[in-house]
PDB file of C-alpha atoms and ligand atoms in Angstrom:
ATOM      1  CA  ARG L 267     109.682  96.709 119.609  1.00 92.00           C
ATOM      2  CA  GLY L 268     108.666  95.190 116.376  1.00 96.00           C
ATOM      3  CA  ALA L 269     111.437  92.186 115.868  1.00 97.00           C
ATOM      4  CA  VAL L 270     109.676  89.338 114.072  1.00 98.00           C
ATOM      5  CA  GLU L 271     110.572  85.701 113.895  1.00 98.00           C
ATOM      6  CA  PHE L 272     109.484  82.937 111.827  1.00 98.00           C
ATOM      7  CA  ARG L 273     111.139  79.360 112.942  1.00 98.00           C
ATOM      8  CA  ASN L 274     110.668  76.459 111.111  1.00 98.00           C
ATOM      9  CA  VAL L 275     106.962  77.276 110.273  1.00 98.00           C
ATOM     10  CA  SER L 276     104.709  74.815 107.986  1.00 98.00           C
ATOM     11  CA  PHE L 277     101.384  75.714 107.270  1.00 98.00           C
ATOM     12  CA  GLY L 278      98.522  74.315 105.660  1.00 98.00           C
ATOM     13  CA  TYR L 279      94.742  75.210 105.050  1.00 97.00           C
ATOM     14  CA  GLY L 280      93.936  71.807 104.429  1.00 95.00           C
ATOM     15  CA  PRO L 281      95.354  68.441 105.735  1.00 91.00           C
ATOM     16  CA  GLU L 282      96.159  68.014 101.807  1.00 92.00           C
ATOM     17  CA  ARG L 283      98.954  70.352 101.462  1.00 95.00           C
ATOM     18  CA  LEU L 284     101.610  72.634 102.639  1.00 96.00           C
ATOM     19  CA  VAL L 285     101.511  76.028 101.840  1.00 98.00           C
ATOM     20  CA  LEU L 286     104.262  76.971 103.658  1.00 98.00           C
ATOM     21  CA  LYS L 287     107.467  74.718 104.244  1.00 98.00           C
ATOM     22  CA  CYS L 288     109.927  75.212 107.097  1.00 97.00           C
ATOM     23  CA  VAL L 289     109.943  78.646 106.457  1.00 98.00           C
ATOM     24  CA  ASN L 290     113.009  80.593 108.659  1.00 98.00           C
ATOM     25  CA  PHE L 291     113.563  84.162 108.966  1.00 98.00           C
ATOM     26  CA  LYS L 292     114.376  86.922 111.418  1.00 97.00           C
ATOM     27  CA  ILE L 293     113.286  90.603 110.747  1.00 97.00           C
ATOM     28  CA  ALA L 294     114.966  93.281 113.149  1.00 97.00           C
ATOM     29  CA  PRO L 295     112.876  96.187 114.517  1.00 96.00           C
ATOM     30  CA  GLY L 296     112.770  99.321 112.442  1.00 95.00           C
ATOM     31  CA  THR L 297     113.923  97.523 109.485  1.00 94.00           C
ATOM     32  CA  THR L 298     111.851  97.043 105.898  1.00 93.00           C
ATOM     33  CA  VAL L 299     111.589  93.481 104.211  1.00 95.00           C
ATOM     34  CA  ALA L 300     109.738  92.561 100.664  1.00 94.00           C
ATOM     35  CA  LEU L 301     108.608  89.236 100.171  1.00 95.00           C
ATOM     36  CA  VAL L 302     108.637  88.702  96.666  1.00 94.00           C
ATOM     37  CA  GLY L 303     107.080  86.004  94.502  1.00 93.00           C
ATOM     38  CA  PRO L 304     104.621  84.921  92.303  1.00 93.00           C
ATOM     39  CA  SER L 305     101.162  84.793  93.017  1.00 93.00           C
ATOM     40  CA  GLY L 306     100.337  81.857  95.374  1.00 95.00           C
ATOM     41  CA  ALA L 307     103.636  82.023  96.388  1.00 97.00           C
ATOM     42  CA  GLY L 308     102.503  82.080 100.205  1.00 97.00           C
ATOM     43  CA  LYS L 309     103.178  85.711 100.922  1.00 96.00           C
ATOM     44  CA  SER L 310      99.468  86.768 102.280  1.00 95.00           C
ATOM     45  CA  THR L 311      99.648  83.717 104.146  1.00 97.00           C
ATOM     46  CA  ILE L 312     102.881  84.748 106.107  1.00 98.00           C
ATOM     47  CA  MET L 313     101.095  87.884 107.042  1.00 96.00           C
ATOM     48  CA  ARG L 314      97.886  85.675 108.213  1.00 96.00           C
ATOM     49  CA  LEU L 315      99.989  83.950 110.583  1.00 97.00           C
ATOM     50  CA  LEU L 316     101.634  86.957 111.982  1.00 96.00           C
ATOM     51  CA  PHE L 317      98.684  87.929 113.217  1.00 92.00           C
ATOM     52  CA  ARG L 318      97.391  84.823 114.164  1.00 94.00           C
ATOM     53  CA  PHE L 319      94.410  85.173 111.541  1.00 94.00           C
ATOM     54  CA  TYR L 320      95.483  81.136 111.463  1.00 96.00           C
ATOM     55  CA  ASP L 321      98.142  79.199 113.598  1.00 96.00           C
ATOM     56  CA  VAL L 322     100.903  77.075 112.179  1.00 97.00           C
ATOM     57  CA  ASN L 323     100.919  73.349 112.241  1.00 97.00           C
ATOM     58  CA  GLU L 324     104.746  73.452 113.087  1.00 97.00           C
ATOM     59  CA  GLY L 325     107.333  75.743 114.168  1.00 98.00           C
ATOM     60  CA  ALA L 326     106.423  79.234 115.860  1.00 98.00           C
ATOM     61  CA  VAL L 327     105.794  82.681 114.975  1.00 98.00           C
ATOM     62  CA  LEU L 328     107.333  85.169 117.334  1.00 98.00           C
ATOM     63  CA  VAL L 329     107.023  89.005 117.751  1.00 97.00           C
ATOM     64  CA  ASP L 330     109.507  90.796 120.167  1.00 96.00           C
ATOM     65  CA  GLY L 331     110.612  86.937 120.934  1.00 96.00           C
ATOM     66  CA  GLN L 332     107.064  86.141 122.165  1.00 96.00           C
ATOM     67  CA  ASP L 333     105.141  83.322 120.515  1.00 97.00           C
ATOM     68  CA  VAL L 334     102.080  84.917 118.857  1.00 97.00           C
ATOM     69  CA  ARG L 335     100.013  82.097 120.472  1.00 96.00           C
ATOM     70  CA  THR L 336     100.614  83.228 124.043  1.00 96.00           C
ATOM     71  CA  VAL L 337      99.812  86.983 123.602  1.00 94.00           C
ATOM     72  CA  THR L 338      96.448  88.423 123.049  1.00 94.00           C
ATOM     73  CA  GLN L 339      94.453  89.256 120.424  1.00 91.00           C
ATOM     74  CA  ALA L 340      94.215  92.802 121.362  1.00 92.00           C
ATOM     75  CA  SER L 341      97.930  93.080 121.686  1.00 92.00           C
ATOM     76  CA  LEU L 342      98.528  91.573 118.291  1.00 92.00           C
ATOM     77  CA  ARG L 343      96.389  94.489 116.691  1.00 90.00           C
ATOM     78  CA  ALA L 344      97.606  97.070 118.262  1.00 90.00           C
ATOM     79  CA  ASN L 345     101.099  95.648 117.459  1.00 94.00           C
ATOM     80  CA  ILE L 346     100.627  95.269 113.863  1.00 96.00           C
ATOM     81  CA  GLY L 347      98.786  97.277 111.051  1.00 94.00           C
ATOM     82  CA  VAL L 348      97.465  96.198 107.871  1.00 92.00           C
ATOM     83  CA  VAL L 349      96.976  97.933 104.754  1.00 90.00           C
ATOM     84  CA  PRO L 350      95.303  95.996 102.247  1.00 86.00           C
ATOM     85  CA  GLN L 351      95.476  96.136  98.427  1.00 85.00           C
ATOM     86  CA  ASP L 352      91.961  97.310  98.046  1.00 84.00           C
ATOM     87  CA  THR L 353      91.349  99.788 100.770  1.00 87.00           C
ATOM     88  CA  VAL L 354      87.465 100.578 101.780  1.00 88.00           C
ATOM     89  CA  LEU L 355      86.782 103.705 102.918  1.00 90.00           C
ATOM     90  CA  PHE L 356      83.764 104.551 104.723  1.00 90.00           C
ATOM     91  CA  ASN L 357      81.053 106.521 103.198  1.00 89.00           C
ATOM     92  CA  ASN L 358      82.209 109.559 105.790  1.00 90.00           C
ATOM     93  CA  THR L 359      84.435 112.606 105.969  1.00 90.00           C
ATOM     94  CA  VAL L 360      88.087 111.979 105.101  1.00 90.00           C
ATOM     95  CA  ARG L 361      88.940 113.065 108.688  1.00 91.00           C
ATOM     96  CA  TYR L 362      87.352 110.316 110.026  1.00 92.00           C
ATOM     97  CA  ASN L 363      88.341 107.639 107.609  1.00 92.00           C
ATOM     98  CA  ILE L 364      92.236 108.821 108.365  1.00 92.00           C
ATOM     99  CA  GLN L 365      91.268 108.667 112.566  1.00 93.00           C
ATOM    100  CA  TYR L 366      89.346 105.735 112.373  1.00 90.00           C
ATOM    101  CA  GLY L 367      90.591 103.473 114.854  1.00 82.00           C
ATOM    102  CA  ARG L 368      92.057 106.260 116.947  1.00 88.00           C
ATOM    103  CA  LEU L 369      88.796 108.352 117.380  1.00 85.00           C
ATOM    104  CA  GLU L 370      90.038 110.328 120.130  1.00 89.00           C
ATOM    105  CA  ALA L 371      93.092 111.660 117.491  1.00 90.00           C
ATOM    106  CA  SER L 372      93.263 115.485 117.267  1.00 90.00           C
ATOM    107  CA  THR L 373      93.198 117.519 114.039  1.00 86.00           C
ATOM    108  CA  ALA L 374      96.695 118.255 114.496  1.00 88.00           C
ATOM    109  CA  ASP L 375      97.735 114.144 114.699  1.00 91.00           C
ATOM    110  CA  VAL L 376      95.566 113.895 111.677  1.00 89.00           C
ATOM    111  CA  ILE L 377      97.204 116.241 109.587  1.00 86.00           C
ATOM    112  CA  SER L 378     100.625 115.573 110.752  1.00 88.00           C
ATOM    113  CA  ALA L 379      99.408 111.497 109.529  1.00 90.00           C
ATOM    114  CA  ALA L 380      98.096 112.734 106.210  1.00 88.00           C
ATOM    115  CA  LYS L 381     101.471 114.259 105.584  1.00 87.00           C
ATOM    116  CA  ASN L 382     103.736 111.685 106.503  1.00 87.00           C
ATOM    117  CA  ALA L 383     101.526 109.455 103.882  1.00 88.00           C
ATOM    118  CA  ASP L 384     102.033 112.262 101.575  1.00 84.00           C
ATOM    119  CA  ILE L 385      98.114 112.622 100.666  1.00 83.00           C
ATOM    120  CA  HIS L 386      97.441 114.676  97.454  1.00 74.00           C
ATOM    121  CA  ASP L 387      98.025 118.508  97.647  1.00 74.00           C
ATOM    122  CA  ARG L 388      94.679 119.104  97.184  1.00 71.00           C
ATOM    123  CA  ILE L 389      93.892 117.796 100.415  1.00 74.00           C
ATOM    124  CA  LEU L 390      96.941 119.536 102.575  1.00 71.00           C
ATOM    125  CA  THR L 391      95.950 122.630 101.110  1.00 76.00           C
ATOM    126  CA  PHE L 392      92.409 122.570 101.941  1.00 78.00           C
ATOM    127  CA  PRO L 393      92.168 121.508 104.665  1.00 77.00           C
ATOM    128  CA  ASP L 394      88.159 121.487 104.670  1.00 81.00           C
ATOM    129  CA  ALA L 395      88.572 118.831 102.660  1.00 81.00           C
ATOM    130  CA  TYR L 396      89.226 116.568 105.527  1.00 84.00           C
ATOM    131  CA  ASP L 397      85.752 117.375 106.394  1.00 85.00           C
ATOM    132  CA  THR L 398      84.748 116.659 102.847  1.00 83.00           C
ATOM    133  CA  GLN L 399      82.709 113.505 102.362  1.00 85.00           C
ATOM    134  CA  VAL L 400      84.208 110.531 100.582  1.00 85.00           C
ATOM    135  CA  GLY L 401      81.726 108.611  98.293  1.00 77.00           C
ATOM    136  CA  GLU L 402      79.198 108.886  95.440  1.00 68.00           C
ATOM    137  CA  ARG L 403      78.830 112.507  95.533  1.00 68.00           C
ATOM    138  CA  GLY L 404      81.888 114.188  97.801  1.00 70.00           C
ATOM    139  CA  LEU L 405      85.362 113.976  96.844  1.00 74.00           C
ATOM    140  CA  ARG L 406      86.367 111.632  94.250  1.00 77.00           C
ATOM    141  CA  LEU L 407      89.380 110.385  95.362  1.00 82.00           C
ATOM    142  CA  SER L 408      91.916 108.339  92.902  1.00 83.00           C
ATOM    143  CA  GLY L 409      93.409 105.025  93.748  1.00 86.00           C
ATOM    144  CA  GLY L 410      96.367 106.359  94.895  1.00 87.00           C
ATOM    145  CA  GLU L 411      94.686 108.657  97.306  1.00 86.00           C
ATOM    146  CA  LYS L 412      92.589 105.918  98.891  1.00 88.00           C
ATOM    147  CA  GLN L 413      95.954 103.917  99.665  1.00 90.00           C
ATOM    148  CA  ARG L 414      97.647 107.282 101.145  1.00 90.00           C
ATOM    149  CA  ILE L 415      94.394 107.377 103.358  1.00 91.00           C
ATOM    150  CA  ALA L 416      94.851 103.537 104.435  1.00 91.00           C
ATOM    151  CA  ILE L 417      98.557 104.509 105.027  1.00 91.00           C
ATOM    152  CA  ALA L 418      97.867 107.632 107.122  1.00 92.00           C
ATOM    153  CA  ARG L 419      95.006 105.691 109.095  1.00 92.00           C
ATOM    154  CA  THR L 420      97.311 102.984 109.638  1.00 92.00           C
ATOM    155  CA  ILE L 421     100.362 105.085 110.869  1.00 90.00           C
ATOM    156  CA  LEU L 422      98.307 106.980 113.097  1.00 92.00           C
ATOM    157  CA  LYS L 423      97.988 104.166 115.253  1.00 92.00           C
ATOM    158  CA  ASP L 424     101.699 104.156 115.358  1.00 92.00           C
ATOM    159  CA  PRO L 425     101.651 100.022 115.238  1.00 95.00           C
ATOM    160  CA  ALA L 426     105.188  98.161 115.782  1.00 96.00           C
ATOM    161  CA  ILE L 427     104.750  96.372 112.405  1.00 97.00           C
ATOM    162  CA  VAL L 428     102.797  97.414 109.276  1.00 95.00           C
ATOM    163  CA  LEU L 429     102.396  94.734 106.930  1.00 95.00           C
ATOM    164  CA  LEU L 430     101.470  95.945 103.128  1.00 92.00           C
ATOM    165  CA  ASP L 431      99.894  93.071 101.183  1.00 90.00           C
ATOM    166  CA  GLU L 432     100.193  93.999  97.670  1.00 88.00           C
ATOM    167  CA  ALA L 433      99.057  97.369  98.731  1.00 88.00           C
ATOM    168  CA  THR L 434     100.336  99.693  95.900  1.00 87.00           C
ATOM    169  CA  SER L 435     100.067  97.296  93.239  1.00 85.00           C
ATOM    170  CA  ALA L 436      96.769  97.933  91.594  1.00 85.00           C
ATOM    171  CA  LEU L 437      98.617 101.420  90.826  1.00 88.00           C
ATOM    172  CA  ASP L 438     100.694 102.701  88.168  1.00 89.00           C
ATOM    173  CA  THR L 439     104.648 102.197  89.156  1.00 88.00           C
ATOM    174  CA  HIS L 440     105.122 106.036  89.746  1.00 89.00           C
ATOM    175  CA  THR L 441     102.334 106.616  92.411  1.00 88.00           C
ATOM    176  CA  GLU L 442     103.664 103.182  93.752  1.00 89.00           C
ATOM    177  CA  ARG L 443     107.267 104.470  94.084  1.00 87.00           C
ATOM    178  CA  ASN L 444     105.914 107.559  95.553  1.00 86.00           C
ATOM    179  CA  ILE L 445     103.969 106.144  98.107  1.00 86.00           C
ATOM    180  CA  GLN L 446     105.975 103.472  99.181  1.00 86.00           C
ATOM    181  CA  ALA L 447     108.878 106.583  99.309  1.00 84.00           C
ATOM    182  CA  ALA L 448     106.658 108.393 101.448  1.00 83.00           C
ATOM    183  CA  LEU L 449     105.621 105.395 104.040  1.00 86.00           C
ATOM    184  CA  GLY L 450     109.764 104.101 104.448  1.00 85.00           C
ATOM    185  CA  LYS L 451     110.336 107.685 105.475  1.00 83.00           C
ATOM    186  CA  VAL L 452     107.982 107.472 108.497  1.00 85.00           C
ATOM    187  CA  CYS L 453     108.700 104.306 109.276  1.00 89.00           C
ATOM    188  CA  VAL L 454     112.820 104.139 109.454  1.00 87.00           C
ATOM    189  CA  ASN L 455     114.310 103.184 112.220  1.00 88.00           C
ATOM    190  CA  ARG L 456     110.603 103.148 114.261  1.00 93.00           C
ATOM    191  CA  THR L 457     108.505 100.597 112.294  1.00 96.00           C
ATOM    192  CA  THR L 458     108.931  97.275 111.051  1.00 97.00           C
ATOM    193  CA  LEU L 459     107.718  97.103 107.476  1.00 95.00           C
ATOM    194  CA  ILE L 460     106.610  93.921 105.567  1.00 95.00           C
ATOM    195  CA  ILE L 461     105.692  94.450 102.271  1.00 94.00           C
ATOM    196  CA  ALA L 462     104.453  91.407  99.753  1.00 93.00           C
ATOM    197  CA  HIS L 463     104.703  92.365  96.455  1.00 90.00           C
ATOM    198  CA  ARG L 464     104.973  90.334  93.101  1.00 85.00           C
ATOM    199  CA  LEU L 465     107.743  92.497  91.797  1.00 78.00           C
ATOM    200  CA  SER L 466     111.221  93.018  93.998  1.00 69.00           C
ATOM    201  CA  THR L 467     112.241  96.383  91.494  1.00 70.00           C
ATOM    202  CA  ILE L 468     109.444  98.747  93.138  1.00 67.00           C
ATOM    203  CA  ILE L 469     110.530  97.996  96.671  1.00 71.00           C
ATOM    204  CA  HIS L 470     113.392  99.758  98.863  1.00 81.00           C
ATOM    205  CA  ALA L 471     114.219  96.722 101.285  1.00 89.00           C
ATOM    206  CA  ASP L 472     117.181  96.321 103.657  1.00 92.00           C
ATOM    207  CA  GLU L 473     116.046  92.890 102.724  1.00 93.00           C
ATOM    208  CA  ILE L 474     114.099  90.705 100.025  1.00 93.00           C
ATOM    209  CA  LEU L 475     113.009  87.022 100.493  1.00 95.00           C
ATOM    210  CA  VAL L 476     112.110  85.377  97.279  1.00 94.00           C
ATOM    211  CA  LEU L 477     109.441  82.889  98.036  1.00 96.00           C
ATOM    212  CA  LYS L 478     108.419  80.054  95.616  1.00 96.00           C
ATOM    213  CA  GLU L 479     105.702  77.630  96.300  1.00 97.00           C
ATOM    214  CA  GLY L 480     105.998  78.256 100.233  1.00 97.00           C
ATOM    215  CA  GLU L 481     109.657  78.142 100.608  1.00 97.00           C
ATOM    216  CA  ILE L 482     112.131  80.809 100.820  1.00 97.00           C
ATOM    217  CA  VAL L 483     114.385  79.919  97.874  1.00 95.00           C
ATOM    218  CA  GLU L 484     116.404  83.284  97.706  1.00 94.00           C
ATOM    219  CA  ARG L 485     117.207  85.774 100.160  1.00 94.00           C
ATOM    220  CA  GLY L 486     119.205  89.151 100.041  1.00 91.00           C
ATOM    221  CA  ASN L 487     119.153  92.812  98.938  1.00 87.00           C
ATOM    222  CA  HIS L 488     118.519  94.677  95.489  1.00 82.00           C
ATOM    223  CA  GLU L 489     122.525  94.182  94.498  1.00 81.00           C
ATOM    224  CA  THR L 490     123.231  91.040  95.709  1.00 83.00           C
ATOM    225  CA  LEU L 491     120.382  89.162  94.054  1.00 81.00           C
ATOM    226  CA  LEU L 492     120.718  91.509  90.986  1.00 71.00           C
ATOM    227  CA  ARG L 493     124.179  89.865  90.601  1.00 70.00           C
ATOM    228  CA  GLN L 494     123.012  86.413  90.969  1.00 63.00           C
ATOM    229  CA  GLU L 495     120.920  87.176  87.799  1.00 57.00           C
TER     230      GLU L 495
HETATM  231  P1  ADP I 114     100.340  85.005  97.678  1.00 54.26           P
HETATM  232  O1  ADP I 114      99.967  86.099  98.749  1.00 54.26           O
HETATM  233  O2  ADP I 114     101.833  84.691  97.263  1.00 54.26           O
HETATM  234  O3  ADP I 114      99.757  85.444  96.135  1.00 54.26           O
HETATM  235  P2  ADP I 114      98.953  83.344  99.426  1.00 54.26           P
HETATM  236  O4  ADP I 114      99.721  83.067 100.470  1.00 54.26           O
HETATM  237  O5  ADP I 114      97.619  83.715  98.937  1.00 54.26           O
HETATM  238  O6  ADP I 114     100.016  83.545  98.104  1.00 54.26           O
HETATM  239  O7  ADP I 114      98.756  81.524  98.885  1.00 54.26           O
HETATM  240  C1  ADP I 114      99.443  80.955  99.310  1.00 54.26           C
HETATM  241  C2  ADP I 114      98.820  79.188  98.340  1.00 54.26           C
HETATM  242  O8  ADP I 114      97.482  78.896  99.933  1.00 54.26           O
HETATM  243  C3  ADP I 114      98.041  79.100  97.148  1.00 54.26           C
HETATM  244  O9  ADP I 114      98.326  77.928  96.655  1.00 54.26           O
HETATM  245  C4  ADP I 114      96.663  79.732  97.802  1.00 54.26           C
HETATM  246  O10 ADP I 114      95.661  79.052  96.929  1.00 54.26           O
HETATM  247  C5  ADP I 114      96.493  78.738  99.009  1.00 54.26           C
HETATM  248  N1  ADP I 114      95.448  79.536 100.035  1.00 54.26           N
HETATM  249  C6  ADP I 114      95.397  81.004 100.266  1.00 54.26           C
HETATM  250  N2  ADP I 114      94.202  81.288 100.800  1.00 54.26           N
HETATM  251  C7  ADP I 114      93.828  80.304 101.413  1.00 54.26           C
HETATM  252  C8  ADP I 114      92.333  79.592 101.871  1.00 54.26           C
HETATM  253  N3  ADP I 114      91.943  80.554 102.336  1.00 54.26           N
HETATM  254  N4  ADP I 114      92.238  78.306 101.660  1.00 54.26           N
HETATM  255  C9  ADP I 114      93.020  77.461 101.192  1.00 54.26           C
HETATM  256  N5  ADP I 114      93.816  77.675 100.597  1.00 54.26           N
HETATM  257  C10 ADP I 114      94.523  79.289 100.261  1.00 54.26           C
HETATM  258  P1  ADP I 115      94.748 107.072  89.777  1.00 54.26           P
HETATM  259  O1  ADP I 115      95.355 107.125  88.372  1.00 54.26           O
HETATM  260  O2  ADP I 115      95.693 107.396  90.886  1.00 54.26           O
HETATM  261  O3  ADP I 115      93.480 106.173  89.861  1.00 54.26           O
HETATM  262  P2  ADP I 115      92.764 109.394  88.566  1.00 54.26           P
HETATM  263  O4  ADP I 115      93.343 109.404  87.468  1.00 54.26           O
HETATM  264  O5  ADP I 115      91.609 108.333  88.956  1.00 54.26           O
HETATM  265  O6  ADP I 115      94.189 108.698  89.382  1.00 54.26           O
HETATM  266  O7  ADP I 115      92.509 110.440  89.280  1.00 54.26           O
HETATM  267  C1  ADP I 115      93.450 111.495  89.347  1.00 54.26           C
HETATM  268  C2  ADP I 115      92.762 112.780  89.940  1.00 54.26           C
HETATM  269  O8  ADP I 115      91.505 113.517  89.442  1.00 54.26           O
HETATM  270  C3  ADP I 115      92.801 112.717  91.235  1.00 54.26           C
HETATM  271  O9  ADP I 115      93.376 114.118  92.279  1.00 54.26           O
HETATM  272  C4  ADP I 115      91.642 112.391  91.763  1.00 54.26           C
HETATM  273  O10 ADP I 115      90.801 112.755  92.914  1.00 54.26           O
HETATM  274  C5  ADP I 115      90.513 113.286  90.751  1.00 54.26           C
HETATM  275  N1  ADP I 115      89.729 112.829  90.072  1.00 54.26           N
HETATM  276  C6  ADP I 115      89.356 111.685  89.467  1.00 54.26           C
HETATM  277  N2  ADP I 115      88.260 111.146  89.080  1.00 54.26           N
HETATM  278  C7  ADP I 115      87.277 112.820  89.574  1.00 54.26           C
HETATM  279  C8  ADP I 115      86.127 113.237  89.182  1.00 54.26           C
HETATM  280  N3  ADP I 115      85.094 112.799  88.439  1.00 54.26           N
HETATM  281  N4  ADP I 115      85.758 114.305  89.268  1.00 54.26           N
HETATM  282  C9  ADP I 115      86.873 115.218  90.006  1.00 54.26           C
HETATM  283  N5  ADP I 115      87.998 114.654  90.159  1.00 54.26           N
HETATM  284  C10 ADP I 115      88.371 113.551  89.924  1.00 54.26           C
END
C-alpha cells in the first residue's frame, strides 16, 4: 500500500498555460521522495492532483495501480494525509487537536502518536498538557510544536501516503531537521512520504525529484545530485 505513479501527466489551471508538462515518476510503497524546486515549480500542484483536488488534462495519476479518477474521494482521503505549511489548530485541547479525524482514539493512541511525532518534552512529561486548551490564554505553542501536533494527528490516522507541503519550511533549520527525523522514523517501511521543499539539503529522501517550471529536470539521491554540482 502507498504506491504512487504519475504517468505522462500534463496539467494547467487554465487553458492558456501548462503548469505540469509530461511529468513521469513512480514511488515505491514506504519510501520517501522529495519534490524540490523553486516557488512556482509545480510541487503543490502535484500534491493537489494526487488527492484529486484537480484532474489531469493528460496522462494519469495512480495510487496503488488505480487511476485516482476511479477511486472514491472517501477512500483517497483515508489513504492520503496532508501536513500543510500553516497548521490551523482548533481552539480546543492539545488532545482534541491530535485526535481530530479519529475521535474514537484512546489516550494511549494519542500519547503514542505524540511520542512518534516527538512533541515537546513539556507536553510528554505533563500529560495534563494534553487537556490544556490551545489558544489565546491556554498553552502557548511554538511553530515547531504546532507542526508536531499536525504530524501527530496525521500519523494517528495511519494513512498509506503522507504529503508534507513545505510543512516545516517556516521553522528554523534545527527544528526542521528534528521534525523530519521524527517523521522519517515513524514512516520508514510503512508510509510513503512525499515532501515538497525549496531546499534538498534538509531532507533525507530515497529519491529527490528536481522540478523546474513544471518539468522534472533532474532526479537522484543526495550523493548523485551533489556529484553533478
Ligand atoms: P510550488 O508548489 O512549486 O511553489 P505551485 O504548484 O503552487 O508551485 O504552482 C505552480 C504554478 O501554478 C505557478 O506558476 C502558480 O502561479 C500556478 N498556480 C498555482 N495555483 C494556482 C491556481 N489555483 N490557479 C492558477 N494558477 C495557479
Ligand atoms: P519557535 O521558534 O519554534 O516558534 P518559540 O521561541 O516561539 O519557538 O517558543 C519556544 C518555547 O517557548 C516553546 O516551548 C513555546 O511553547 C514557549 N513559549 C513561547 N511563547 C510563550 C509565552 N508567551 N509564554 C509561555 N511559553 C511560551
